[in-house]
PDB file of C-alpha atoms in Angstrom:
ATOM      1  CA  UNK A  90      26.546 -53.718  40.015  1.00  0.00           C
ATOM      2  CA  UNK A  91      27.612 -50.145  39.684  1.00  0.00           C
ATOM      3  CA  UNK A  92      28.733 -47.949  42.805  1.00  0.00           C
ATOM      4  CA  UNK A  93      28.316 -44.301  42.794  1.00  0.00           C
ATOM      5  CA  UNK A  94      30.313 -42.190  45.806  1.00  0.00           C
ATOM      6  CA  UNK A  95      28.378 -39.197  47.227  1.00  0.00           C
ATOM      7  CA  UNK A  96      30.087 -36.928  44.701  1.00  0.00           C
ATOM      8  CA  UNK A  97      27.958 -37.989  41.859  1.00  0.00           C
ATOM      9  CA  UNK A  98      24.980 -38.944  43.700  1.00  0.00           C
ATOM     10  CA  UNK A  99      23.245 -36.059  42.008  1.00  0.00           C
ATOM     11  CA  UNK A 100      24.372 -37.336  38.644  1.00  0.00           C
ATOM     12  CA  UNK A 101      22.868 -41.330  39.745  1.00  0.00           C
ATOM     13  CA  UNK A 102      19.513 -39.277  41.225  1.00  0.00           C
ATOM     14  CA  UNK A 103      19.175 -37.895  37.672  1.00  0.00           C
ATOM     15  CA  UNK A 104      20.114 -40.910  35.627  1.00  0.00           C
ATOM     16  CA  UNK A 105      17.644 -42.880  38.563  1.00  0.00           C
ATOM     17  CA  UNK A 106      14.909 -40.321  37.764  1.00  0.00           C
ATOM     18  CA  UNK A 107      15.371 -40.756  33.596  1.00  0.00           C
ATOM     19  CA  UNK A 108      15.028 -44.848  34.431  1.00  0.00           C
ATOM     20  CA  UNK A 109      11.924 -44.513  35.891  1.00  0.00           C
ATOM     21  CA  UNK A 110      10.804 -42.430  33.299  1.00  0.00           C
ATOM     22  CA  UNK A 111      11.549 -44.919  31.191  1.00  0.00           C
ATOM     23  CA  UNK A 112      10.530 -47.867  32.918  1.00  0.00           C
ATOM     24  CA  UNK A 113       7.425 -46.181  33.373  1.00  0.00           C
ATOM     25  CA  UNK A 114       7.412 -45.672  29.513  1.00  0.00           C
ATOM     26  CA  UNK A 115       8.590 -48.900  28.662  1.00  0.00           C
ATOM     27  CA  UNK A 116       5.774 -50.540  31.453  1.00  0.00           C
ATOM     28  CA  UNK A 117       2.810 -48.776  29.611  1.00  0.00           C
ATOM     29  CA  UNK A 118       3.466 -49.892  26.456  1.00  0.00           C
ATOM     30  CA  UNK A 119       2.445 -53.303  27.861  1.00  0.00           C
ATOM     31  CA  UNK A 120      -0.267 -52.432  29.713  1.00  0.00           C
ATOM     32  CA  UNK A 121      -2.220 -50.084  26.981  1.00  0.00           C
ATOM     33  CA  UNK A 122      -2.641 -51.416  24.117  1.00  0.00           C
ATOM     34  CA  UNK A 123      -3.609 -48.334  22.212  1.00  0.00           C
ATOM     35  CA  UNK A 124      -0.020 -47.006  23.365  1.00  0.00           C
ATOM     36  CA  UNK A 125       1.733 -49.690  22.162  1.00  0.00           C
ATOM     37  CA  UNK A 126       1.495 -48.393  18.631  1.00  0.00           C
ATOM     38  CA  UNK A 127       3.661 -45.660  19.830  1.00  0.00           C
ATOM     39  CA  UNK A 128       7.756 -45.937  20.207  1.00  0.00           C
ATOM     40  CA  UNK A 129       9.950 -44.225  21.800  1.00  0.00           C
ATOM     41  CA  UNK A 130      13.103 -41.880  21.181  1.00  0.00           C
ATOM     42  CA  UNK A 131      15.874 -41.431  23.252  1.00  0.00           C
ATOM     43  CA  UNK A 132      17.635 -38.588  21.935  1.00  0.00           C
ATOM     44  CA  UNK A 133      21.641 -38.035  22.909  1.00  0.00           C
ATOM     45  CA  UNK A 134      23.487 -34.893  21.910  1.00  0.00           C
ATOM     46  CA  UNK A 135      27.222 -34.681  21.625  1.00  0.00           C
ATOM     47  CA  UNK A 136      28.157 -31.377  21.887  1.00  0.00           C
ATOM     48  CA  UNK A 137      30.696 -28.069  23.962  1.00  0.00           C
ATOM     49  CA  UNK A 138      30.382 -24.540  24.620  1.00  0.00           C
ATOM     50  CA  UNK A 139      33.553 -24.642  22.412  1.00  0.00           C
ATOM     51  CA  UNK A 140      31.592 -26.207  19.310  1.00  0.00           C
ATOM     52  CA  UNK A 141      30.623 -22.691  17.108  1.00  0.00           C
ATOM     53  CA  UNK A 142      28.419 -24.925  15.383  1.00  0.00           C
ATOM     54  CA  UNK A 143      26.778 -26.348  18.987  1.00  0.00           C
ATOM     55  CA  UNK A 144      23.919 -23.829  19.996  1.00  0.00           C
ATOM     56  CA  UNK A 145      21.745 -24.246  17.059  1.00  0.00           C
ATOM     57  CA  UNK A 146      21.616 -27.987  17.676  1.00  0.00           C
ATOM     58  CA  UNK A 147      21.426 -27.077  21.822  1.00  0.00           C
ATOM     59  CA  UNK A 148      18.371 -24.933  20.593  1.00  0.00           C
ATOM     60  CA  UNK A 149      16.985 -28.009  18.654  1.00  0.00           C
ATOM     61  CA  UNK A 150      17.175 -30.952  21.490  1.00  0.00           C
ATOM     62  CA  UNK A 151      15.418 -27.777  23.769  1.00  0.00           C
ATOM     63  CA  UNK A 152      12.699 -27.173  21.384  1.00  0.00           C
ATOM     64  CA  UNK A 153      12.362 -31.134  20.329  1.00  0.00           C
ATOM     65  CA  UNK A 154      11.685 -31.668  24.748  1.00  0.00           C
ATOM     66  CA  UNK A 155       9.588 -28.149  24.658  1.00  0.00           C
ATOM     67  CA  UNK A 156       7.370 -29.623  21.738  1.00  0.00           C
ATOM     68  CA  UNK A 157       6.840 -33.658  22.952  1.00  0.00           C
ATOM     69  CA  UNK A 158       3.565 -33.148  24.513  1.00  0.00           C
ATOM     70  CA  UNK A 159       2.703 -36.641  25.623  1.00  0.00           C
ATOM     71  CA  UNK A 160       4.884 -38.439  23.184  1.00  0.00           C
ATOM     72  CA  UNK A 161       7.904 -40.440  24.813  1.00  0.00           C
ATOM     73  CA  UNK A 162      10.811 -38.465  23.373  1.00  0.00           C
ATOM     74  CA  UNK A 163      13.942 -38.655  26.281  1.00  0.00           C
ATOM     75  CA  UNK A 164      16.722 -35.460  25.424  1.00  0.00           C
ATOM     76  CA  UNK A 165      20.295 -36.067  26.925  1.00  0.00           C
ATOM     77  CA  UNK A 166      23.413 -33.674  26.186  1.00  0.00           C
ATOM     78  CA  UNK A 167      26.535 -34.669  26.814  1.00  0.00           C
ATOM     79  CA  UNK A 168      29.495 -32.200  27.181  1.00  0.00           C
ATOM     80  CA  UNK A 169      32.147 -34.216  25.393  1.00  0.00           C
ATOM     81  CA  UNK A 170      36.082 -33.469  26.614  1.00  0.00           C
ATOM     82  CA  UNK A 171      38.251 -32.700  23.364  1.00  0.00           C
ATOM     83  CA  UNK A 172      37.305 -29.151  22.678  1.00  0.00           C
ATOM     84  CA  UNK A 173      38.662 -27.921  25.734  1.00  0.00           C
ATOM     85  CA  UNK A 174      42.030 -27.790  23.951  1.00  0.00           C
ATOM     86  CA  UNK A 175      40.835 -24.159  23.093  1.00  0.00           C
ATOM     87  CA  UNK A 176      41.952 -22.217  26.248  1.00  0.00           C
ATOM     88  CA  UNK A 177      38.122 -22.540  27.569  1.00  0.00           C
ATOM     89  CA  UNK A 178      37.314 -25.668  29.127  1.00  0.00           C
ATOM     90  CA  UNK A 179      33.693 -26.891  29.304  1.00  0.00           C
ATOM     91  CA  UNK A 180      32.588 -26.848  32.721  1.00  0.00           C
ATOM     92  CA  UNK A 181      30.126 -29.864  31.953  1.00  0.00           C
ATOM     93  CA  UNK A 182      32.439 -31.675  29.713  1.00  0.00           C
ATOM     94  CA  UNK A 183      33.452 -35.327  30.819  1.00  0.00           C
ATOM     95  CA  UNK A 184      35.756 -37.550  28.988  1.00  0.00           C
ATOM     96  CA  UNK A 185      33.051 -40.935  29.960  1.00  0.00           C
ATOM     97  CA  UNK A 186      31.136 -38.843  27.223  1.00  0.00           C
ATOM     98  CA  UNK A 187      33.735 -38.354  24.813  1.00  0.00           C
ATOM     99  CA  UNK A 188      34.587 -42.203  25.489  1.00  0.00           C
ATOM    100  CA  UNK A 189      30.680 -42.627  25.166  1.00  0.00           C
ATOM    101  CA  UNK A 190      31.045 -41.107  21.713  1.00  0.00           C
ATOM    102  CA  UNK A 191      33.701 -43.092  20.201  1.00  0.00           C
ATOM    103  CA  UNK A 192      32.229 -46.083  21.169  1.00  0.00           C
ATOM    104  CA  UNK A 193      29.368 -44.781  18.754  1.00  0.00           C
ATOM    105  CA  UNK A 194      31.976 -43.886  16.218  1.00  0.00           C
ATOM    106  CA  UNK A 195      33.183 -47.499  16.496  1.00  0.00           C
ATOM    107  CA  UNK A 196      28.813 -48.938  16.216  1.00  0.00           C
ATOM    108  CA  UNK A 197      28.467 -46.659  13.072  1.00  0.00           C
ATOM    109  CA  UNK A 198      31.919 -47.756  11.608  1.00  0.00           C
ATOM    110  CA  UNK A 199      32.705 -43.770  11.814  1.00  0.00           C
ATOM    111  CA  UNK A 200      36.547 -42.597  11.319  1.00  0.00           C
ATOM    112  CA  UNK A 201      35.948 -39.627  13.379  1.00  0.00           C
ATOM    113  CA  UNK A 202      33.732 -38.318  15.980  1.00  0.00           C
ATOM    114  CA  UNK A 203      32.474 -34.110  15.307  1.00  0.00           C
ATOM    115  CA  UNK A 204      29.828 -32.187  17.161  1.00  0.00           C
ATOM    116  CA  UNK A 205      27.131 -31.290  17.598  1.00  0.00           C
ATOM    117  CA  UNK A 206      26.441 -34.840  16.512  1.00  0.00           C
ATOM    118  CA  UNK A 207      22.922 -36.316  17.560  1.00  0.00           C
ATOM    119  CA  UNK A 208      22.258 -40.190  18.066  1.00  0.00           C
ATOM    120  CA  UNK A 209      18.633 -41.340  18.188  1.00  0.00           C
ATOM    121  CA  UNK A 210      17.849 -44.727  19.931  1.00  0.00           C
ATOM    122  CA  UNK A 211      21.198 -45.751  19.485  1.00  0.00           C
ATOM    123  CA  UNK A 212      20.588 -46.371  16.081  1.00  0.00           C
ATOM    124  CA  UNK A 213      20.767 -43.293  13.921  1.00  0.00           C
ATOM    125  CA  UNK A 214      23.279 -40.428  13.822  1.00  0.00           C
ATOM    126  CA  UNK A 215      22.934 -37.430  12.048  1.00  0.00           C
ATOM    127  CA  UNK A 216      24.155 -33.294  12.744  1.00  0.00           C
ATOM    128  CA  UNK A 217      22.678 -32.315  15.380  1.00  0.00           C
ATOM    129  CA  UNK A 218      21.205 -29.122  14.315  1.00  0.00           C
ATOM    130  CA  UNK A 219      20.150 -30.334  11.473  1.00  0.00           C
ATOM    131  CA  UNK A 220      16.049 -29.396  12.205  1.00  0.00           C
ATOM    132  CA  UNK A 221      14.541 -31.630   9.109  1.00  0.00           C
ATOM    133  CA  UNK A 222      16.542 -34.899  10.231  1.00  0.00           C
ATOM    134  CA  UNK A 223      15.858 -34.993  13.895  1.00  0.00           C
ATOM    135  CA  UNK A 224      11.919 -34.047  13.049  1.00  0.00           C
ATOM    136  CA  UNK A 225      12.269 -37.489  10.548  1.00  0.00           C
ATOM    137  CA  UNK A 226      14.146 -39.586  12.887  1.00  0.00           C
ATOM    138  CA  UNK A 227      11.807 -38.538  16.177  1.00  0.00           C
ATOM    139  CA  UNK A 228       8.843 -39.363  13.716  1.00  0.00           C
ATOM    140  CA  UNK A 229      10.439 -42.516  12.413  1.00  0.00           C
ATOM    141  CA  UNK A 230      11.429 -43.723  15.976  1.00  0.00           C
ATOM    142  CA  UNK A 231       7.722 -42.825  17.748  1.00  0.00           C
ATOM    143  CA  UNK A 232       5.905 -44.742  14.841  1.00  0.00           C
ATOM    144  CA  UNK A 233       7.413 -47.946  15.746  1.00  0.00           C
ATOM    145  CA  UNK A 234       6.318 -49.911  18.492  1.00  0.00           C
ATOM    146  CA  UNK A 235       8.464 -50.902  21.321  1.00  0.00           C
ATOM    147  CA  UNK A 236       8.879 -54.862  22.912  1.00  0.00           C
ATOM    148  CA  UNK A 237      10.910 -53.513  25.397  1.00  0.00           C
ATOM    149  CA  UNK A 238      11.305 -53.979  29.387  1.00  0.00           C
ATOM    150  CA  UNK A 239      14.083 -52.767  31.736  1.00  0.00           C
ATOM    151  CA  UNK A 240      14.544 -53.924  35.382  1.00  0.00           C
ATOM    152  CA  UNK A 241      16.294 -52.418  37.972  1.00  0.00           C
ATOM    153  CA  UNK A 242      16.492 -51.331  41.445  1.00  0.00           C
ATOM    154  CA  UNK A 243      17.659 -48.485  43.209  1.00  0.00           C
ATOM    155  CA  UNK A 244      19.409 -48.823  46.280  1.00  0.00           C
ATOM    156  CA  UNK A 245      20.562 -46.002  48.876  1.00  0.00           C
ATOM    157  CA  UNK A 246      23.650 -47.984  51.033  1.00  0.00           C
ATOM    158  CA  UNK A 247      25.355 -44.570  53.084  1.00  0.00           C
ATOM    159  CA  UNK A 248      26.353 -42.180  50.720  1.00  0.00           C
ATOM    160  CA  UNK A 249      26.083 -44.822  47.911  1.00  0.00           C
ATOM    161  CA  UNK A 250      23.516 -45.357  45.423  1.00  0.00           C
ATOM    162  CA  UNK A 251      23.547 -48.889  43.694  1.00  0.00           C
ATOM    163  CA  UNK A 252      21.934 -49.669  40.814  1.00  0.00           C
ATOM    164  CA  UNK A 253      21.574 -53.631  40.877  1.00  0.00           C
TER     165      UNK A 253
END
């Protein structure tokens, strides 16, 4: 069971908000079974306003959400930590996502981690501005179909939201 305090209560509303999304997703595929010939494609972007290489790949994840229609494609950017070295720090960087990012390093057998770096259903990894790739990844991911259910519950306790 994970405890959030009321400081990132906005951050657990989001990720609480994505899960139902998802569950919602996931749920469908079950029930329909002309959807269930469609996957899904969680898309995570590693990148920092200090990455010069970082807002054509920003632009990409943007336009990839803008241009989904009704297809299950999920976009998530993460800020990671270790550009702030720079003298400009990232105000949305966070060092869980660096950490979140070398555990992918680690999964892909990786020696370093780089941005903008993008990671499609936890599975593929390519540069993230790279237009051609993510189109053939995305296409790749939605063509297979999903088995997949996820449980949870949300629960408001105070200024606490659990996620059991």
């Amino acid at each position: 069971m994970s405890v959030f305090t009321k400081k990132s209560l906005r951050l657990a509303a989001l990720l609480g908000s994505l899960l139902i999304i998802v569950l919602t997703s996931f749920n469908s595929l079950t029930d329909n079974p002309k959807v269930a010939d469609h996957g899904v494609a969680v898309v995570e972007l590693f990148t920092s306003q200090g990455c010069s290489s970082c807002p054509s790949a920003d632009k990409n994840l943007s336009q990839l959400i803008k241009d989904k229609n009704d297809r299950k494609v999920f976009g998530l950017s993460f800020h990671v930590s270790y550009w702030n070295y720079l003298g400009w720090k990232d105000p949305y960087s966070k060092e869980a996502f660096t950490e979140r990012q070398r555990k992918y390093a680690a999964k892909f057998a990786n020696s370093s981690i780089y941005t903008p770096q993008m990671i499609v259903n936890g599975k593929e990894e390519f540069v993230g501005s790279n237009q051609v790739k993510t189109k053939q990844v995305i296409e790749r991911s939605l063509s297979q179909q999903t088995n997949h259910t996820i449980n949870a519950q949300l629960k408001v306790v105070g200024d606490r939201l659990e996620i059991l």
